[in-house]
Amino acid sequence: MDIEKKVWEVLCSKEEIKSRVEEMGKQISKEYQEKNLLVISLLRGSFIFAADLVREITVPCKVDFMTTSSYGHSQETSGEVRVVADVSTDMIGYDVLIVDDIVDSGTTMAFVKDYIQSKGAKSVRTCSLLDKPSRRKVDVNPDYTGFVIEDKFVVGYGLNFGDYYRNIPYVFVVTDQDR
Ligand code: IMP
Ligand code: MG
């Protein structure tokens, strides 16, 4: 599908994202006082969200990254998660906050949560910009959610379509309608 030729419906505008991310940053800052916060951004989808979120966090925090295998160019999860690039920080003693772009089937978030816990983190919580609860296959719910959305394939603000459009500054849905 050539999405350039279709009408894009904005689901979360730049302004909506900005104000929600500010709120989330405030809440996280409040709940992580006296903690040893380590944010782990799951690449590549969460790089923009994580970059904006950490700038709204006012308590000391470290940032690390991790890449897991994901959808690639298909829109369905294989149900299998592989670590493609591991964290480089020792997890011992950290209150880890895993940040992702979207929780869909939940497979990725559940896997990463277990994985980080098994590395000895002091606590592990999860944060996702978007949540599609109707698609859940694994029992996991983000501790911090930006927006709960319907079962639609979304693009932009880090989320890709055939590896493009991550740079679009809002979240959109591609409609059937021609431009
Ligand atoms: P899960 O393991 O099924 O929860 O899927 C998680 C990953 O799939 C996310 O981190 C995204 O990278 C990708 N994904 C799921 N839904 C969408 C979508 O609507 N648009 C773009 N990527 C998605
Ligand atoms: Mg992802």
JSON list of C-alpha atoms and ligand atoms in Angstrom, two decimals:
[
{"chain": "A", "resi": 1, "resn": "MET", "atom": "CA", "xyz": [0.00, 0.00, 0.00]},
{"chain": "A", "resi": 2, "resn": "ASP", "atom": "CA", "xyz": [1.31, 3.44, -0.93]},
{"chain": "A", "resi": 3, "resn": "ILE", "atom": "CA", "xyz": [0.34, 5.42, 2.15]},
{"chain": "A", "resi": 4, "resn": "GLU", "atom": "CA", "xyz": [1.39, 8.72, 0.55]},
{"chain": "A", "resi": 5, "resn": "LYS", "atom": "CA", "xyz": [-1.70, 8.43, -1.66]},
{"chain": "A", "resi": 6, "resn": "LYS", "atom": "CA", "xyz": [-4.09, 7.85, 1.27]},
{"chain": "A", "resi": 7, "resn": "VAL", "atom": "CA", "xyz": [-5.67, 10.26, 3.70]},
{"chain": "A", "resi": 8, "resn": "TRP", "atom": "CA", "xyz": [-3.93, 10.27, 7.08]},
{"chain": "A", "resi": 9, "resn": "GLU", "atom": "CA", "xyz": [-6.16, 10.63, 10.12]},
{"chain": "A", "resi": 10, "resn": "VAL", "atom": "CA", "xyz": [-4.43, 12.24, 13.09]},
{"chain": "A", "resi": 11, "resn": "LEU", "atom": "CA", "xyz": [-4.99, 10.18, 16.22]},
{"chain": "A", "resi": 12, "resn": "CYS", "atom": "CA", "xyz": [-2.72, 12.02, 18.66]},
{"chain": "A", "resi": 13, "resn": "SER", "atom": "CA", "xyz": [-1.65, 15.50, 17.62]},
{"chain": "A", "resi": 14, "resn": "LYS", "atom": "CA", "xyz": [1.69, 17.11, 18.43]},
{"chain": "A", "resi": 15, "resn": "GLU", "atom": "CA", "xyz": [0.01, 19.26, 21.09]},
{"chain": "A", "resi": 16, "resn": "GLU", "atom": "CA", "xyz": [-1.86, 16.33, 22.67]},
{"chain": "A", "resi": 17, "resn": "ILE", "atom": "CA", "xyz": [1.32, 14.27, 22.83]},
{"chain": "A", "resi": 18, "resn": "LYS", "atom": "CA", "xyz": [3.29, 17.14, 24.32]},
{"chain": "A", "resi": 19, "resn": "SER", "atom": "CA", "xyz": [0.82, 17.78, 27.12]},
{"chain": "A", "resi": 20, "resn": "ARG", "atom": "CA", "xyz": [0.36, 14.07, 27.90]},
{"chain": "A", "resi": 21, "resn": "VAL", "atom": "CA", "xyz": [4.12, 13.48, 27.98]},
{"chain": "A", "resi": 22, "resn": "GLU", "atom": "CA", "xyz": [4.48, 16.42, 30.38]},
{"chain": "A", "resi": 23, "resn": "GLU", "atom": "CA", "xyz": [1.86, 14.88, 32.69]},
{"chain": "A", "resi": 24, "resn": "MET", "atom": "CA", "xyz": [3.55, 11.49, 32.55]},
{"chain": "A", "resi": 25, "resn": "GLY", "atom": "CA", "xyz": [6.93, 13.06, 33.32]},
{"chain": "A", "resi": 26, "resn": "LYS", "atom": "CA", "xyz": [5.46, 14.81, 36.35]},
{"chain": "A", "resi": 27, "resn": "GLN", "atom": "CA", "xyz": [3.88, 11.64, 37.67]},
{"chain": "A", "resi": 28, "resn": "ILE", "atom": "CA", "xyz": [7.04, 9.59, 37.16]},
{"chain": "A", "resi": 29, "resn": "SER", "atom": "CA", "xyz": [9.16, 12.30, 38.81]},
{"chain": "A", "resi": 30, "resn": "LYS", "atom": "CA", "xyz": [6.86, 12.25, 41.83]},
{"chain": "A", "resi": 31, "resn": "GLU", "atom": "CA", "xyz": [6.86, 8.46, 42.14]},
{"chain": "A", "resi": 32, "resn": "TYR", "atom": "CA", "xyz": [10.61, 8.08, 41.63]},
{"chain": "A", "resi": 33, "resn": "GLN", "atom": "CA", "xyz": [11.80, 10.48, 44.30]},
{"chain": "A", "resi": 34, "resn": "GLU", "atom": "CA", "xyz": [14.30, 8.68, 46.57]},
{"chain": "A", "resi": 35, "resn": "LYS", "atom": "CA", "xyz": [14.64, 5.94, 43.91]},
{"chain": "A", "resi": 36, "resn": "ASN", "atom": "CA", "xyz": [17.45, 4.99, 41.60]},
{"chain": "A", "resi": 37, "resn": "LEU", "atom": "CA", "xyz": [15.76, 5.47, 38.24]},
{"chain": "A", "resi": 38, "resn": "LEU", "atom": "CA", "xyz": [17.07, 3.83, 35.10]},
{"chain": "A", "resi": 39, "resn": "VAL", "atom": "CA", "xyz": [14.99, 4.37, 31.97]},
{"chain": "A", "resi": 40, "resn": "ILE", "atom": "CA", "xyz": [15.35, 1.67, 29.32]},
{"chain": "A", "resi": 41, "resn": "SER", "atom": "CA", "xyz": [14.11, 2.78, 25.92]},
{"chain": "A", "resi": 42, "resn": "LEU", "atom": "CA", "xyz": [13.16, -0.03, 23.57]},
{"chain": "A", "resi": 43, "resn": "LEU", "atom": "CA", "xyz": [14.49, 0.69, 20.11]},
{"chain": "A", "resi": 44, "resn": "ARG", "atom": "CA", "xyz": [13.65, 1.67, 17.61]},
{"chain": "A", "resi": 45, "resn": "GLY", "atom": "CA", "xyz": [9.99, 2.55, 18.20]},
{"chain": "A", "resi": 46, "resn": "SER", "atom": "CA", "xyz": [10.32, 4.42, 21.48]},
{"chain": "A", "resi": 47, "resn": "PHE", "atom": "CA", "xyz": [13.29, 6.65, 20.68]},
{"chain": "A", "resi": 48, "resn": "ILE", "atom": "CA", "xyz": [11.26, 9.81, 20.16]},
{"chain": "A", "resi": 49, "resn": "PHE", "atom": "CA", "xyz": [8.86, 9.22, 23.04]},
{"chain": "A", "resi": 50, "resn": "ALA", "atom": "CA", "xyz": [11.70, 8.32, 25.42]},
{"chain": "A", "resi": 51, "resn": "ALA", "atom": "CA", "xyz": [13.69, 11.41, 24.37]},
{"chain": "A", "resi": 52, "resn": "ASP", "atom": "CA", "xyz": [10.71, 13.66, 25.10]},
{"chain": "A", "resi": 53, "resn": "LEU", "atom": "CA", "xyz": [9.74, 11.82, 28.29]},
{"chain": "A", "resi": 54, "resn": "VAL", "atom": "CA", "xyz": [13.14, 11.91, 29.98]},
{"chain": "A", "resi": 55, "resn": "ARG", "atom": "CA", "xyz": [13.26, 15.68, 29.41]},
{"chain": "A", "resi": 56, "resn": "GLU", "atom": "CA", "xyz": [10.09, 15.93, 31.53]},
{"chain": "A", "resi": 57, "resn": "ILE", "atom": "CA", "xyz": [11.61, 13.86, 34.33]},
{"chain": "A", "resi": 58, "resn": "THR", "atom": "CA", "xyz": [13.05, 16.04, 37.07]},
{"chain": "A", "resi": 59, "resn": "VAL", "atom": "CA", "xyz": [14.61, 13.39, 39.33]},
{"chain": "A", "resi": 60, "resn": "PRO", "atom": "CA", "xyz": [18.09, 11.97, 38.65]},
{"chain": "A", "resi": 61, "resn": "CYS", "atom": "CA", "xyz": [17.91, 9.25, 36.05]},
{"chain": "A", "resi": 62, "resn": "LYS", "atom": "CA", "xyz": [20.11, 7.17, 33.80]},
{"chain": "A", "resi": 63, "resn": "VAL", "atom": "CA", "xyz": [19.11, 6.10, 30.31]},
{"chain": "A", "resi": 64, "resn": "ASP", "atom": "CA", "xyz": [19.92, 2.89, 28.49]},
{"chain": "A", "resi": 65, "resn": "PHE", "atom": "CA", "xyz": [18.64, 1.21, 25.34]},
{"chain": "A", "resi": 66, "resn": "MET", "atom": "CA", "xyz": [17.68, -2.23, 24.24]},
{"chain": "A", "resi": 67, "resn": "THR", "atom": "CA", "xyz": [16.59, -3.61, 20.89]},
{"chain": "A", "resi": 68, "resn": "THR", "atom": "CA", "xyz": [14.39, -6.66, 20.56]},
{"chain": "A", "resi": 69, "resn": "SER", "atom": "CA", "xyz": [13.25, -8.35, 17.41]},
{"chain": "A", "resi": 70, "resn": "SER", "atom": "CA", "xyz": [9.88, -7.02, 16.37]},
{"chain": "A", "resi": 71, "resn": "TYR", "atom": "CA", "xyz": [7.43, -6.97, 13.53]},
{"chain": "A", "resi": 72, "resn": "GLY", "atom": "CA", "xyz": [9.93, -6.05, 10.85]},
{"chain": "A", "resi": 73, "resn": "HIS", "atom": "CA", "xyz": [7.86, -5.20, 7.81]},
{"chain": "A", "resi": 74, "resn": "SER", "atom": "CA", "xyz": [4.84, -7.26, 8.73]},
{"chain": "A", "resi": 75, "resn": "GLN", "atom": "CA", "xyz": [2.07, -6.03, 11.00]},
{"chain": "A", "resi": 76, "resn": "GLU", "atom": "CA", "xyz": [1.66, -9.22, 13.04]},
{"chain": "A", "resi": 77, "resn": "THR", "atom": "CA", "xyz": [3.89, -10.34, 15.88]},
{"chain": "A", "resi": 78, "resn": "SER", "atom": "CA", "xyz": [5.53, -13.75, 15.54]},
{"chain": "A", "resi": 79, "resn": "GLY", "atom": "CA", "xyz": [5.01, -14.30, 19.27]},
{"chain": "A", "resi": 80, "resn": "GLU", "atom": "CA", "xyz": [8.76, -14.70, 19.66]},
{"chain": "A", "resi": 81, "resn": "VAL", "atom": "CA", "xyz": [11.06, -12.07, 21.09]},
{"chain": "A", "resi": 82, "resn": "ARG", "atom": "CA", "xyz": [14.82, -12.01, 20.66]},
{"chain": "A", "resi": 83, "resn": "VAL", "atom": "CA", "xyz": [17.33, -9.63, 22.18]},
{"chain": "A", "resi": 84, "resn": "VAL", "atom": "CA", "xyz": [19.05, -7.97, 19.23]},
{"chain": "A", "resi": 85, "resn": "ALA", "atom": "CA", "xyz": [21.04, -5.43, 21.26]},
{"chain": "A", "resi": 86, "resn": "ASP", "atom": "CA", "xyz": [21.30, -5.77, 25.02]},
{"chain": "A", "resi": 87, "resn": "VAL", "atom": "CA", "xyz": [21.41, -3.11, 27.75]},
{"chain": "A", "resi": 88, "resn": "SER", "atom": "CA", "xyz": [24.90, -2.09, 28.72]},
{"chain": "A", "resi": 89, "resn": "THR", "atom": "CA", "xyz": [24.17, -1.18, 32.35]},
{"chain": "A", "resi": 90, "resn": "ASP", "atom": "CA", "xyz": [24.33, -3.63, 35.25]},
{"chain": "A", "resi": 91, "resn": "MET", "atom": "CA", "xyz": [20.70, -3.74, 36.50]},
{"chain": "A", "resi": 92, "resn": "ILE", "atom": "CA", "xyz": [21.55, -4.42, 40.17]},
{"chain": "A", "resi": 93, "resn": "GLY", "atom": "CA", "xyz": [20.17, -1.72, 42.46]},
{"chain": "A", "resi": 94, "resn": "TYR", "atom": "CA", "xyz": [18.20, 0.17, 39.80]},
{"chain": "A", "resi": 95, "resn": "ASP", "atom": "CA", "xyz": [14.53, 1.01, 39.71]},
{"chain": "A", "resi": 96, "resn": "VAL", "atom": "CA", "xyz": [14.01, 0.32, 36.04]},
{"chain": "A", "resi": 97, "resn": "LEU", "atom": "CA", "xyz": [11.34, 1.94, 33.91]},
{"chain": "A", "resi": 98, "resn": "ILE", "atom": "CA", "xyz": [10.96, 0.20, 30.55]},
{"chain": "A", "resi": 99, "resn": "VAL", "atom": "CA", "xyz": [9.70, 2.60, 27.89]},
{"chain": "A", "resi": 100, "resn": "ASP", "atom": "CA", "xyz": [8.10, 1.45, 24.65]},
{"chain": "A", "resi": 101, "resn": "ASP", "atom": "CA", "xyz": [6.04, 3.02, 21.89]},
{"chain": "A", "resi": 102, "resn": "ILE", "atom": "CA", "xyz": [3.05, 0.69, 22.00]},
{"chain": "A", "resi": 103, "resn": "VAL", "atom": "CA", "xyz": [1.82, -2.38, 23.83]},
{"chain": "A", "resi": 104, "resn": "ASP", "atom": "CA", "xyz": [-0.05, -4.51, 21.33]},
{"chain": "A", "resi": 105, "resn": "SER", "atom": "CA", "xyz": [-0.15, -8.27, 22.00]},
{"chain": "A", "resi": 106, "resn": "GLY", "atom": "CA", "xyz": [1.99, -7.55, 25.06]},
{"chain": "A", "resi": 107, "resn": "THR", "atom": "CA", "xyz": [4.57, -10.15, 24.04]},
{"chain": "A", "resi": 108, "resn": "THR", "atom": "CA", "xyz": [7.47, -7.68, 23.87]},
{"chain": "A", "resi": 109, "resn": "MET", "atom": "CA", "xyz": [6.73, -5.89, 27.13]},
{"chain": "A", "resi": 110, "resn": "ALA", "atom": "CA", "xyz": [6.16, -9.12, 29.07]},
{"chain": "A", "resi": 111, "resn": "PHE", "atom": "CA", "xyz": [9.40, -10.57, 27.74]},
{"chain": "A", "resi": 112, "resn": "VAL", "atom": "CA", "xyz": [11.50, -7.48, 28.48]},
{"chain": "A", "resi": 113, "resn": "LYS", "atom": "CA", "xyz": [10.00, -7.12, 31.95]},
{"chain": "A", "resi": 114, "resn": "ASP", "atom": "CA", "xyz": [10.96, -10.70, 32.86]},
{"chain": "A", "resi": 115, "resn": "TYR", "atom": "CA", "xyz": [14.35, -10.29, 31.24]},
{"chain": "A", "resi": 116, "resn": "ILE", "atom": "CA", "xyz": [15.21, -7.14, 33.21]},
{"chain": "A", "resi": 117, "resn": "GLN", "atom": "CA", "xyz": [13.87, -8.65, 36.42]},
{"chain": "A", "resi": 118, "resn": "SER", "atom": "CA", "xyz": [16.07, -11.72, 35.87]},
{"chain": "A", "resi": 119, "resn": "LYS", "atom": "CA", "xyz": [19.10, -9.42, 35.63]},
{"chain": "A", "resi": 120, "resn": "GLY", "atom": "CA", "xyz": [18.48, -8.36, 39.23]},
{"chain": "A", "resi": 121, "resn": "ALA", "atom": "CA", "xyz": [16.86, -4.93, 38.97]},
{"chain": "A", "resi": 122, "resn": "LYS", "atom": "CA", "xyz": [15.52, -3.61, 42.29]},
{"chain": "A", "resi": 123, "resn": "SER", "atom": "CA", "xyz": [12.14, -2.85, 40.72]},
{"chain": "A", "resi": 124, "resn": "VAL", "atom": "CA", "xyz": [10.72, -2.94, 37.21]},
{"chain": "A", "resi": 125, "resn": "ARG", "atom": "CA", "xyz": [7.86, -0.87, 35.86]},
{"chain": "A", "resi": 126, "resn": "THR", "atom": "CA", "xyz": [6.62, -0.28, 32.34]},
{"chain": "A", "resi": 127, "resn": "CYS", "atom": "CA", "xyz": [5.60, 2.79, 30.40]},
{"chain": "A", "resi": 128, "resn": "SER", "atom": "CA", "xyz": [4.10, 2.98, 26.94]},
{"chain": "A", "resi": 129, "resn": "LEU", "atom": "CA", "xyz": [2.99, 5.92, 24.83]},
{"chain": "A", "resi": 130, "resn": "LEU", "atom": "CA", "xyz": [0.16, 3.86, 23.35]},
{"chain": "A", "resi": 131, "resn": "ASP", "atom": "CA", "xyz": [-1.84, 0.89, 24.51]},
{"chain": "A", "resi": 132, "resn": "LYS", "atom": "CA", "xyz": [-4.07, -1.34, 22.36]},
{"chain": "A", "resi": 133, "resn": "PRO", "atom": "CA", "xyz": [-5.69, -3.49, 25.09]},
{"chain": "A", "resi": 134, "resn": "SER", "atom": "CA", "xyz": [-8.09, -5.20, 22.67]},
{"chain": "A", "resi": 135, "resn": "ARG", "atom": "CA", "xyz": [-5.12, -6.93, 21.01]},
{"chain": "A", "resi": 136, "resn": "ARG", "atom": "CA", "xyz": [-3.63, -8.39, 24.18]},
{"chain": "A", "resi": 137, "resn": "LYS", "atom": "CA", "xyz": [-2.43, -12.01, 24.11]},
{"chain": "A", "resi": 138, "resn": "VAL", "atom": "CA", "xyz": [-0.20, -11.86, 27.18]},
{"chain": "A", "resi": 139, "resn": "ASP", "atom": "CA", "xyz": [-1.26, -10.61, 30.60]},
{"chain": "A", "resi": 140, "resn": "VAL", "atom": "CA", "xyz": [0.70, -7.37, 30.90]},
{"chain": "A", "resi": 141, "resn": "ASN", "atom": "CA", "xyz": [-0.49, -3.80, 31.42]},
{"chain": "A", "resi": 142, "resn": "PRO", "atom": "CA", "xyz": [1.79, -0.77, 31.37]},
{"chain": "A", "resi": 143, "resn": "ASP", "atom": "CA", "xyz": [2.14, 1.04, 34.70]},
{"chain": "A", "resi": 144, "resn": "TYR", "atom": "CA", "xyz": [2.15, 4.33, 32.78]},
{"chain": "A", "resi": 145, "resn": "THR", "atom": "CA", "xyz": [0.16, 4.76, 29.56]},
{"chain": "A", "resi": 146, "resn": "GLY", "atom": "CA", "xyz": [-0.05, 7.81, 27.33]},
{"chain": "A", "resi": 147, "resn": "PHE", "atom": "CA", "xyz": [-3.12, 6.98, 25.26]},
{"chain": "A", "resi": 148, "resn": "VAL", "atom": "CA", "xyz": [-5.38, 3.95, 25.04]},
{"chain": "A", "resi": 149, "resn": "ILE", "atom": "CA", "xyz": [-6.27, 3.38, 21.39]},
{"chain": "A", "resi": 150, "resn": "GLU", "atom": "CA", "xyz": [-8.49, 1.14, 19.29]},
{"chain": "A", "resi": 151, "resn": "ASP", "atom": "CA", "xyz": [-7.26, -1.78, 17.24]},
{"chain": "A", "resi": 152, "resn": "LYS", "atom": "CA", "xyz": [-5.82, 0.20, 14.34]},
{"chain": "A", "resi": 153, "resn": "PHE", "atom": "CA", "xyz": [-2.31, 0.20, 12.89]},
{"chain": "A", "resi": 154, "resn": "VAL", "atom": "CA", "xyz": [-0.76, 3.50, 13.86]},
{"chain": "A", "resi": 155, "resn": "VAL", "atom": "CA", "xyz": [2.23, 5.33, 12.48]},
{"chain": "A", "resi": 156, "resn": "GLY", "atom": "CA", "xyz": [4.41, 8.32, 13.42]},
{"chain": "A", "resi": 157, "resn": "TYR", "atom": "CA", "xyz": [6.21, 9.69, 16.51]},
{"chain": "A", "resi": 158, "resn": "GLY", "atom": "CA", "xyz": [8.62, 6.76, 16.42]},
{"chain": "A", "resi": 159, "resn": "LEU", "atom": "CA", "xyz": [6.22, 4.14, 15.06]},
{"chain": "A", "resi": 160, "resn": "ASN", "atom": "CA", "xyz": [7.03, 2.91, 11.59]},
{"chain": "A", "resi": 161, "resn": "PHE", "atom": "CA", "xyz": [5.34, 1.77, 8.45]},
{"chain": "A", "resi": 162, "resn": "GLY", "atom": "CA", "xyz": [7.81, -0.29, 6.42]},
{"chain": "A", "resi": 163, "resn": "ASP", "atom": "CA", "xyz": [10.54, 1.39, 8.50]},
{"chain": "A", "resi": 164, "resn": "TYR", "atom": "CA", "xyz": [9.54, 4.90, 7.32]},
{"chain": "A", "resi": 165, "resn": "TYR", "atom": "CA", "xyz": [7.50, 7.71, 8.91]},
{"chain": "A", "resi": 166, "resn": "ARG", "atom": "CA", "xyz": [9.06, 7.44, 12.39]},
{"chain": "A", "resi": 167, "resn": "ASN", "atom": "CA", "xyz": [9.93, 11.14, 12.01]},
{"chain": "A", "resi": 168, "resn": "ILE", "atom": "CA", "xyz": [6.34, 12.32, 11.59]},
{"chain": "A", "resi": 169, "resn": "PRO", "atom": "CA", "xyz": [5.70, 14.40, 14.76]},
{"chain": "A", "resi": 170, "resn": "TYR", "atom": "CA", "xyz": [2.19, 13.04, 15.46]},
{"chain": "A", "resi": 171, "resn": "VAL", "atom": "CA", "xyz": [0.48, 9.65, 15.55]},
{"chain": "A", "resi": 172, "resn": "PHE", "atom": "CA", "xyz": [-1.78, 8.83, 12.63]},
{"chain": "A", "resi": 173, "resn": "VAL", "atom": "CA", "xyz": [-3.86, 6.11, 11.04]},
{"chain": "A", "resi": 174, "resn": "VAL", "atom": "CA", "xyz": [-3.84, 5.45, 7.32]},
{"chain": "A", "resi": 175, "resn": "THR", "atom": "CA", "xyz": [-7.41, 5.47, 5.98]},
{"chain": "A", "resi": 176, "resn": "ASP", "atom": "CA", "xyz": [-8.79, 3.71, 2.86]},
{"chain": "A", "resi": 177, "resn": "GLN", "atom": "CA", "xyz": [-9.60, 7.08, 1.36]},
{"chain": "A", "resi": 178, "resn": "ASP", "atom": "CA", "xyz": [-7.49, 8.43, -1.53]},
{"chain": "A", "resi": 179, "resn": "ARG", "atom": "CA", "xyz": [-6.07, 11.94, -1.19]},
{"chain": "B", "resi": 1, "resn": "IMP", "atom": "P1", "xyz": [3.68, -6.58, 20.95]},
{"chain": "B", "resi": 1, "resn": "IMP", "atom": "O1", "xyz": [4.85, -7.41, 21.32]},
{"chain": "B", "resi": 1, "resn": "IMP", "atom": "O2", "xyz": [2.70, -7.36, 20.12]},
{"chain": "B", "resi": 1, "resn": "IMP", "atom": "O3", "xyz": [3.00, -5.91, 22.11]},
{"chain": "B", "resi": 1, "resn": "IMP", "atom": "O4", "xyz": [4.16, -5.49, 19.95]},
{"chain": "B", "resi": 1, "resn": "IMP", "atom": "C1", "xyz": [5.01, -4.54, 20.33]},
{"chain": "B", "resi": 1, "resn": "IMP", "atom": "C2", "xyz": [5.72, -3.89, 19.15]},
{"chain": "B", "resi": 1, "resn": "IMP", "atom": "O5", "xyz": [5.07, -4.04, 17.89]},
{"chain": "B", "resi": 1, "resn": "IMP", "atom": "C3", "xyz": [5.73, -2.41, 19.42]},
{"chain": "B", "resi": 1, "resn": "IMP", "atom": "O6", "xyz": [6.82, -2.05, 20.22]},
{"chain": "B", "resi": 1, "resn": "IMP", "atom": "C4", "xyz": [5.79, -1.85, 18.02]},
{"chain": "B", "resi": 1, "resn": "IMP", "atom": "O7", "xyz": [7.14, -1.71, 17.63]},
{"chain": "B", "resi": 1, "resn": "IMP", "atom": "C5", "xyz": [5.07, -2.85, 17.15]},
{"chain": "B", "resi": 1, "resn": "IMP", "atom": "N1", "xyz": [3.68, -2.40, 16.87]},
{"chain": "B", "resi": 1, "resn": "IMP", "atom": "C6", "xyz": [2.56, -2.88, 17.42]},
{"chain": "B", "resi": 1, "resn": "IMP", "atom": "N2", "xyz": [1.47, -2.23, 16.96]},
{"chain": "B", "resi": 1, "resn": "IMP", "atom": "C7", "xyz": [1.93, -1.30, 16.11]},
{"chain": "B", "resi": 1, "resn": "IMP", "atom": "C8", "xyz": [1.28, -0.28, 15.32]},
{"chain": "B", "resi": 1, "resn": "IMP", "atom": "O8", "xyz": [0.05, -0.08, 15.31]},
{"chain": "B", "resi": 1, "resn": "IMP", "atom": "N3", "xyz": [2.11, 0.50, 14.58]},
{"chain": "B", "resi": 1, "resn": "IMP", "atom": "C9", "xyz": [3.46, 0.35, 14.55]},
{"chain": "B", "resi": 1, "resn": "IMP", "atom": "N4", "xyz": [4.10, -0.58, 15.28]},
{"chain": "B", "resi": 1, "resn": "IMP", "atom": "C10", "xyz": [3.34, -1.40, 16.05]},
{"chain": "B", "resi": 2, "resn": "MG", "atom": "MG", "xyz": [8.68, -1.64, 19.35]}
]
